[in-house]
PDB file of N, CA and C in Angstrom:
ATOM      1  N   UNK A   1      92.833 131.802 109.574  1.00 63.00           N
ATOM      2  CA  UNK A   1      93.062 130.660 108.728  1.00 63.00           C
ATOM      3  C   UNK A   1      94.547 130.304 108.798  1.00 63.00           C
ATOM      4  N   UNK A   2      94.956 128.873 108.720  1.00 73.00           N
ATOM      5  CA  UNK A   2      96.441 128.639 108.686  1.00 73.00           C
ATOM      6  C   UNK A   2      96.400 127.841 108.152  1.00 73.00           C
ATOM      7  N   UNK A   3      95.626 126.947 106.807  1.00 76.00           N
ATOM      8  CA  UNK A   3      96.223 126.916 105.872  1.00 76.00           C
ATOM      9  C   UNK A   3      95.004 126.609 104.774  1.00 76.00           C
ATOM     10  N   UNK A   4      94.951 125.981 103.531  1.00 85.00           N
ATOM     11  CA  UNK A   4      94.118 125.639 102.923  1.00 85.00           C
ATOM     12  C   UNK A   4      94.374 124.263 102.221  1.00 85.00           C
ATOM     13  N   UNK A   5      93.307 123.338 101.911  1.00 88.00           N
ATOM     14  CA  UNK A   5      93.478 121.990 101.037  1.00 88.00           C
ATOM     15  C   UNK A   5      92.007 122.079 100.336  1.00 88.00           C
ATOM     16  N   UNK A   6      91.906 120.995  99.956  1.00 94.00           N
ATOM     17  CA  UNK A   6      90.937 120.402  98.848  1.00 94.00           C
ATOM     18  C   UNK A   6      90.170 119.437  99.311  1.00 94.00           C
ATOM     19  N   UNK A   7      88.665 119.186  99.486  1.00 94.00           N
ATOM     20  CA  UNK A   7      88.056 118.242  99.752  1.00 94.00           C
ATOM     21  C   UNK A   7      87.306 117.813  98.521  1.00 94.00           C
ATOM     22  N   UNK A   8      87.284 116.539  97.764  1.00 96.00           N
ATOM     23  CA  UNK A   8      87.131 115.972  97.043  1.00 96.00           C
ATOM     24  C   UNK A   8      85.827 114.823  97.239  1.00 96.00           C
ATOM     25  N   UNK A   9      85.102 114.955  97.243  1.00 97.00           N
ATOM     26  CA  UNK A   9      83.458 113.786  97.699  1.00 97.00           C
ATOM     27  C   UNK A   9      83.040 113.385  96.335  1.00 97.00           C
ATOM     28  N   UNK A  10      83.047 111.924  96.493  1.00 95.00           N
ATOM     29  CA  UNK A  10      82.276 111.293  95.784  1.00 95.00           C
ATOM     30  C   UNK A  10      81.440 110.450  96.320  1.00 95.00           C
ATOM     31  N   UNK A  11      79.492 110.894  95.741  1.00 97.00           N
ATOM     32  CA  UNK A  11      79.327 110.097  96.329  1.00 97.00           C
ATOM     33  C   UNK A  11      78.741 108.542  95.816  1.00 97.00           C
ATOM     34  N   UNK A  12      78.510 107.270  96.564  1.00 94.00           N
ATOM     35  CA  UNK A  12      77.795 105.911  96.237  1.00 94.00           C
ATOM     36  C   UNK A  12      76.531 106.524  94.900  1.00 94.00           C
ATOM     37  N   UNK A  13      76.422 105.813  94.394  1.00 94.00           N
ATOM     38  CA  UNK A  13      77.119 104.217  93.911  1.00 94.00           C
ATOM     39  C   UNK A  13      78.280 105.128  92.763  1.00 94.00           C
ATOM     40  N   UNK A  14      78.342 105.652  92.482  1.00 92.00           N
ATOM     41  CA  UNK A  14      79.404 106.419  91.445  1.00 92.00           C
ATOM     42  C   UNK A  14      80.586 106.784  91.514  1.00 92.00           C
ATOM     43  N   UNK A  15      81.140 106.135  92.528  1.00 93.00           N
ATOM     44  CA  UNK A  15      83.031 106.500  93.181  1.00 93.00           C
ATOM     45  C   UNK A  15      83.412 105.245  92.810  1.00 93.00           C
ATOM     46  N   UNK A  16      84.822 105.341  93.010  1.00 92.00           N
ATOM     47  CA  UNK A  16      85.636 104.256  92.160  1.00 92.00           C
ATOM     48  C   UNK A  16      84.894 102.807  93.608  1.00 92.00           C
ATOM     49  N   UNK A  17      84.633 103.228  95.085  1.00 94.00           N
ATOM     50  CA  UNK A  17      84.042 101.761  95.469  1.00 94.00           C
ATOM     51  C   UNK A  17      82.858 101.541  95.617  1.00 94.00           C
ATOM     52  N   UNK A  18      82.293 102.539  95.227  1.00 95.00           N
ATOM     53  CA  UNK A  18      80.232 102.236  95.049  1.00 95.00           C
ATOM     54  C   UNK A  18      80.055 102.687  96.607  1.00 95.00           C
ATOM     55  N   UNK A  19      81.103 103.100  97.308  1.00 94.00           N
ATOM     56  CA  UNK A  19      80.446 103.912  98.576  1.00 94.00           C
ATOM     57  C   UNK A  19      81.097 105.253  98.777  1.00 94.00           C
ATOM     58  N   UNK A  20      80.001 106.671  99.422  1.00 94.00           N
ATOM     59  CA  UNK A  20      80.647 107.391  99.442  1.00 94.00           C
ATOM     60  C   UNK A  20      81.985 107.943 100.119  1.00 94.00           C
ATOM     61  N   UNK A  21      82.635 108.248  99.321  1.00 90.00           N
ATOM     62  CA  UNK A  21      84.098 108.517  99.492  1.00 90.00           C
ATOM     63  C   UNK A  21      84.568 110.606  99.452  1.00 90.00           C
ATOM     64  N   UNK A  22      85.061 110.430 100.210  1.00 90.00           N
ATOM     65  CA  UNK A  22      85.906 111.602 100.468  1.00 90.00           C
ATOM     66  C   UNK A  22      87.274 111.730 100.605  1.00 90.00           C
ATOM     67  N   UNK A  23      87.836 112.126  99.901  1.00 91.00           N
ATOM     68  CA  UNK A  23      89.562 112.301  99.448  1.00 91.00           C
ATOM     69  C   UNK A  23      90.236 113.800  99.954  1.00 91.00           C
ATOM     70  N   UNK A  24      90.922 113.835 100.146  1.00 90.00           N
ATOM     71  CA  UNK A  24      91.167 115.154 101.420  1.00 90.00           C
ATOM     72  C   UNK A  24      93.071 115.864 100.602  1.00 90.00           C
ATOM     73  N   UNK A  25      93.126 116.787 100.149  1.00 92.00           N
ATOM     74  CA  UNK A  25      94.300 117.058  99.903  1.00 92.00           C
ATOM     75  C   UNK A  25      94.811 118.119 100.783  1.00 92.00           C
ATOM     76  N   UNK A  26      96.139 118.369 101.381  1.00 88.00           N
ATOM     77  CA  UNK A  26      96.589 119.247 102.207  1.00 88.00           C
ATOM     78  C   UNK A  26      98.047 118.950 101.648  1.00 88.00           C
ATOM     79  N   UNK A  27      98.849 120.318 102.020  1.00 83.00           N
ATOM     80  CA  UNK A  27      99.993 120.557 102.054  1.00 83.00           C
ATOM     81  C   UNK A  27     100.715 119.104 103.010  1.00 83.00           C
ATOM     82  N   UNK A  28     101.692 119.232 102.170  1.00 80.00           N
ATOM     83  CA  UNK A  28     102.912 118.164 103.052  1.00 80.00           C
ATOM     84  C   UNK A  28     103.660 117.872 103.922  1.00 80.00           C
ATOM     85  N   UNK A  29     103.456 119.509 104.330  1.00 87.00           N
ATOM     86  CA  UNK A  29     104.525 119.589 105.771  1.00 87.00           C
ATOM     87  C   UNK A  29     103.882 118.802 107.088  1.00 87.00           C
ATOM     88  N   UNK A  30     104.882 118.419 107.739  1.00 91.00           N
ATOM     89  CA  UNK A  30     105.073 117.384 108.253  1.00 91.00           C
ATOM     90  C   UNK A  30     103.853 117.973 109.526  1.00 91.00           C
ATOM     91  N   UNK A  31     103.568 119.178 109.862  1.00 88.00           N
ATOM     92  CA  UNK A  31     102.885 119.688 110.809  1.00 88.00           C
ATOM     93  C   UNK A  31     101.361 120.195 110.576  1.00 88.00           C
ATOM     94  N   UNK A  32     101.589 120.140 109.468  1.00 86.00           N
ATOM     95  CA  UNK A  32      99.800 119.996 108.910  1.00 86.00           C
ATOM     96  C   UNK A  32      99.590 118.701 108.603  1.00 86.00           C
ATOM     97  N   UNK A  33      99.992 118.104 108.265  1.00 88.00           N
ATOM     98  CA  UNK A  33      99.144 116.703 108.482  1.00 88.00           C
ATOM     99  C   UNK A  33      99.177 115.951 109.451  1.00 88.00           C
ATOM    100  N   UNK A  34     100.067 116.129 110.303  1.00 91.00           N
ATOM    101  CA  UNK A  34     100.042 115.728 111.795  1.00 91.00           C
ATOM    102  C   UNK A  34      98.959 116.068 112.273  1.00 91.00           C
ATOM    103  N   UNK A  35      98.733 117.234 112.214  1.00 89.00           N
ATOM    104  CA  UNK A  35      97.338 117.952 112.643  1.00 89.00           C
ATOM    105  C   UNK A  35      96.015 117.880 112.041  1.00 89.00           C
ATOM    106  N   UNK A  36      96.001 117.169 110.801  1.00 88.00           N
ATOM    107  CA  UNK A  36      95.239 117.073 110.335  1.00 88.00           C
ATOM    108  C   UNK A  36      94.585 115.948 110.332  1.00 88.00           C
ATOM    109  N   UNK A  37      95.636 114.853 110.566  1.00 90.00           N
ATOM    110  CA  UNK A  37      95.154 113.329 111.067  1.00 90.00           C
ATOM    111  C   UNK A  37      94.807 113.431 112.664  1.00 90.00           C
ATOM    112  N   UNK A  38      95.117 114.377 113.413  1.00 93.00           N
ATOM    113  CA  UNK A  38      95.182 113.963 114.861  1.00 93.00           C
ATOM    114  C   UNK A  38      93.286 114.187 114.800  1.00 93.00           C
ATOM    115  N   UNK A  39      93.212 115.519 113.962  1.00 92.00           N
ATOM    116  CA  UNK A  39      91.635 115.872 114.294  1.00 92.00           C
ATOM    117  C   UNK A  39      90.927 115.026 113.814  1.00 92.00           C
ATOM    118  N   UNK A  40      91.377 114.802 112.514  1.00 90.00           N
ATOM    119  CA  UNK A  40      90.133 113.011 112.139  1.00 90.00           C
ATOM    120  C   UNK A  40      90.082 112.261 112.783  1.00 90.00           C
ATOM    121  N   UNK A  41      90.925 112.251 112.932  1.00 91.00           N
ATOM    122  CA  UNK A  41      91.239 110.703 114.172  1.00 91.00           C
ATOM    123  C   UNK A  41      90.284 110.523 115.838  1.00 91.00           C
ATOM    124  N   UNK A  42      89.950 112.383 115.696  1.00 96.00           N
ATOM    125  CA  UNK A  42      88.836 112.468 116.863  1.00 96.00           C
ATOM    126  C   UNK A  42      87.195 112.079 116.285  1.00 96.00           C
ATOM    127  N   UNK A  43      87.051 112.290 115.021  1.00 94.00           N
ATOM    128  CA  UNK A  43      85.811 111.808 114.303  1.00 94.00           C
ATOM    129  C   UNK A  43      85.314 110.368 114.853  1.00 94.00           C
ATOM    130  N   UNK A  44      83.875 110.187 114.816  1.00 94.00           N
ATOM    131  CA  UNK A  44      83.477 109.267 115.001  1.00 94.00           C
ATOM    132  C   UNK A  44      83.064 108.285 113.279  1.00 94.00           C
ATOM    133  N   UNK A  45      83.676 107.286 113.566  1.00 89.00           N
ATOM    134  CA  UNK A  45      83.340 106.883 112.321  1.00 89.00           C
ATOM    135  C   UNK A  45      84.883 107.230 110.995  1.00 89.00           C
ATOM    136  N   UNK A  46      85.605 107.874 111.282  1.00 89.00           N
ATOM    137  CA  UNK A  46      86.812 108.101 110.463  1.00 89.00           C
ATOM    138  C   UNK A  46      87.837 107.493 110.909  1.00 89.00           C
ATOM    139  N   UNK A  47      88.491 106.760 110.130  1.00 86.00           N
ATOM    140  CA  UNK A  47      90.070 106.373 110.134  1.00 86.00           C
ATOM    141  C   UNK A  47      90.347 106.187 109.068  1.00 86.00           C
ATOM    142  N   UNK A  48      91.734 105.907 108.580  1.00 87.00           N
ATOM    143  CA  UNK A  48      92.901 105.936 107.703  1.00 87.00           C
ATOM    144  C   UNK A  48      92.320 104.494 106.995  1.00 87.00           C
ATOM    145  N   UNK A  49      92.596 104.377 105.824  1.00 90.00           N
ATOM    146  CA  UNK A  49      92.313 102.976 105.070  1.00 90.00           C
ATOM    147  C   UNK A  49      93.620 102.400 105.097  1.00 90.00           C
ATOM    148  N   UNK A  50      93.356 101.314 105.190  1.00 96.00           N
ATOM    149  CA  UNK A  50      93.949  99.836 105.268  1.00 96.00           C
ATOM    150  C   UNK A  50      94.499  99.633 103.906  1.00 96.00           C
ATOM    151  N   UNK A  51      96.150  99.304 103.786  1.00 98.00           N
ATOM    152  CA  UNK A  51      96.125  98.699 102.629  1.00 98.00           C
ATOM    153  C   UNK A  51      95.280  98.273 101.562  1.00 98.00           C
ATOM    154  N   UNK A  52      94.987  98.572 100.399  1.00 96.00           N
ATOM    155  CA  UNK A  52      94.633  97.603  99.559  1.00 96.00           C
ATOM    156  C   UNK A  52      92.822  97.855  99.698  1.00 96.00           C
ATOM    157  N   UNK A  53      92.497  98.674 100.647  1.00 95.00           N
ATOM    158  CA  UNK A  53      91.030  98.646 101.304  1.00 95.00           C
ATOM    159  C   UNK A  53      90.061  99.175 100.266  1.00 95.00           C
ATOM    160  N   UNK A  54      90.050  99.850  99.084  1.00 92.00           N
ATOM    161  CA  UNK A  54      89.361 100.774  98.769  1.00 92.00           C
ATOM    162  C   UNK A  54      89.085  99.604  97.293  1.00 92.00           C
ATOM    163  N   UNK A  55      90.361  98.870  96.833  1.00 94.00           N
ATOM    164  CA  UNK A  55      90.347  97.887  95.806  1.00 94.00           C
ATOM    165  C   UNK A  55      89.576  96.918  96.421  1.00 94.00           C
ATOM    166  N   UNK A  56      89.359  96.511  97.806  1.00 96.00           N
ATOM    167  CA  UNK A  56      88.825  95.346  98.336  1.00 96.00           C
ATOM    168  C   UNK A  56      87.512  95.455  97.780  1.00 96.00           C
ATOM    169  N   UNK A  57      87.258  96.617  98.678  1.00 95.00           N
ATOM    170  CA  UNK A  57      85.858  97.083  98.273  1.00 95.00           C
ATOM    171  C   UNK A  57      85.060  97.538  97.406  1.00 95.00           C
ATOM    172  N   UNK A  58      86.310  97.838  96.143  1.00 95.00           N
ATOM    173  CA  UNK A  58      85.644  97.730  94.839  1.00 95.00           C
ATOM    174  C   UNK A  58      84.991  96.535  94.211  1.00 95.00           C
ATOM    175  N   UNK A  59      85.775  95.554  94.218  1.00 95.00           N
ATOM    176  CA  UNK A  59      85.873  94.283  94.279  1.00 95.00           C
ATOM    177  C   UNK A  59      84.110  94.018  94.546  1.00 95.00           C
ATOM    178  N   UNK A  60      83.895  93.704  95.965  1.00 95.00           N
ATOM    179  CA  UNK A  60      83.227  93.262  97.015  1.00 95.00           C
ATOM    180  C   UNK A  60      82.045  94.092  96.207  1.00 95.00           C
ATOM    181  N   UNK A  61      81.814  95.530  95.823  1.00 95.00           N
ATOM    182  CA  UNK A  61      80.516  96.126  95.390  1.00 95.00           C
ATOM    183  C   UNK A  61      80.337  96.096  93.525  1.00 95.00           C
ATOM    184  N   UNK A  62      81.399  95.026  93.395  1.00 93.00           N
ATOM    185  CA  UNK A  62      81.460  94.656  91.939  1.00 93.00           C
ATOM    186  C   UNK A  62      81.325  96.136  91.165  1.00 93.00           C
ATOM    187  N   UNK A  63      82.193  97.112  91.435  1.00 89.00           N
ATOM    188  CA  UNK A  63      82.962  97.912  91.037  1.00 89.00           C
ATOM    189  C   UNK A  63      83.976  97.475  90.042  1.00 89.00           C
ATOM    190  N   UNK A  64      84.932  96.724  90.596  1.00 74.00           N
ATOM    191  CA  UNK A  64      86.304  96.437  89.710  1.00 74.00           C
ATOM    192  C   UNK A  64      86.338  95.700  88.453  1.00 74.00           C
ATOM    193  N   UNK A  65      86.847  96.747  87.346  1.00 68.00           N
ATOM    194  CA  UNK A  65      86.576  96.435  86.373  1.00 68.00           C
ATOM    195  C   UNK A  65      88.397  95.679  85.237  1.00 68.00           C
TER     196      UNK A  65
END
């Protein structure tokens, strides 16, 4: 093991955008999350949100209150 974080799932319709969501906590150093984005980033279906993306889509699933 080299290091540990927190995976956080919420799922649809009951997360702050009515779709399921997963929130990911890890240490800060600059070399675990390097590494930690490089491997998502190999996922199919995963990337980084967009500005503003998660409010859009609250919005959009008439979430936002």
């Amino acid at each position: 093991m080299i290091d540990e974080g927190l995976l956080l799932w919420s799922p649809g319709p009951n997360s702050y955008t009515g779709e399921d969501l997963a929130e990911f906590h890890t240490h800060g150093s600059n070399a675990v999350v390097s590494c930690f984005l490089r491997v998502l980033g190999e996922q199919e279906n995963c990337r980084l949100a967009e500005p503003g993306e998660f409010t859009k889509i609250a919005f959009q699933n008439n979430k936002w209150i």
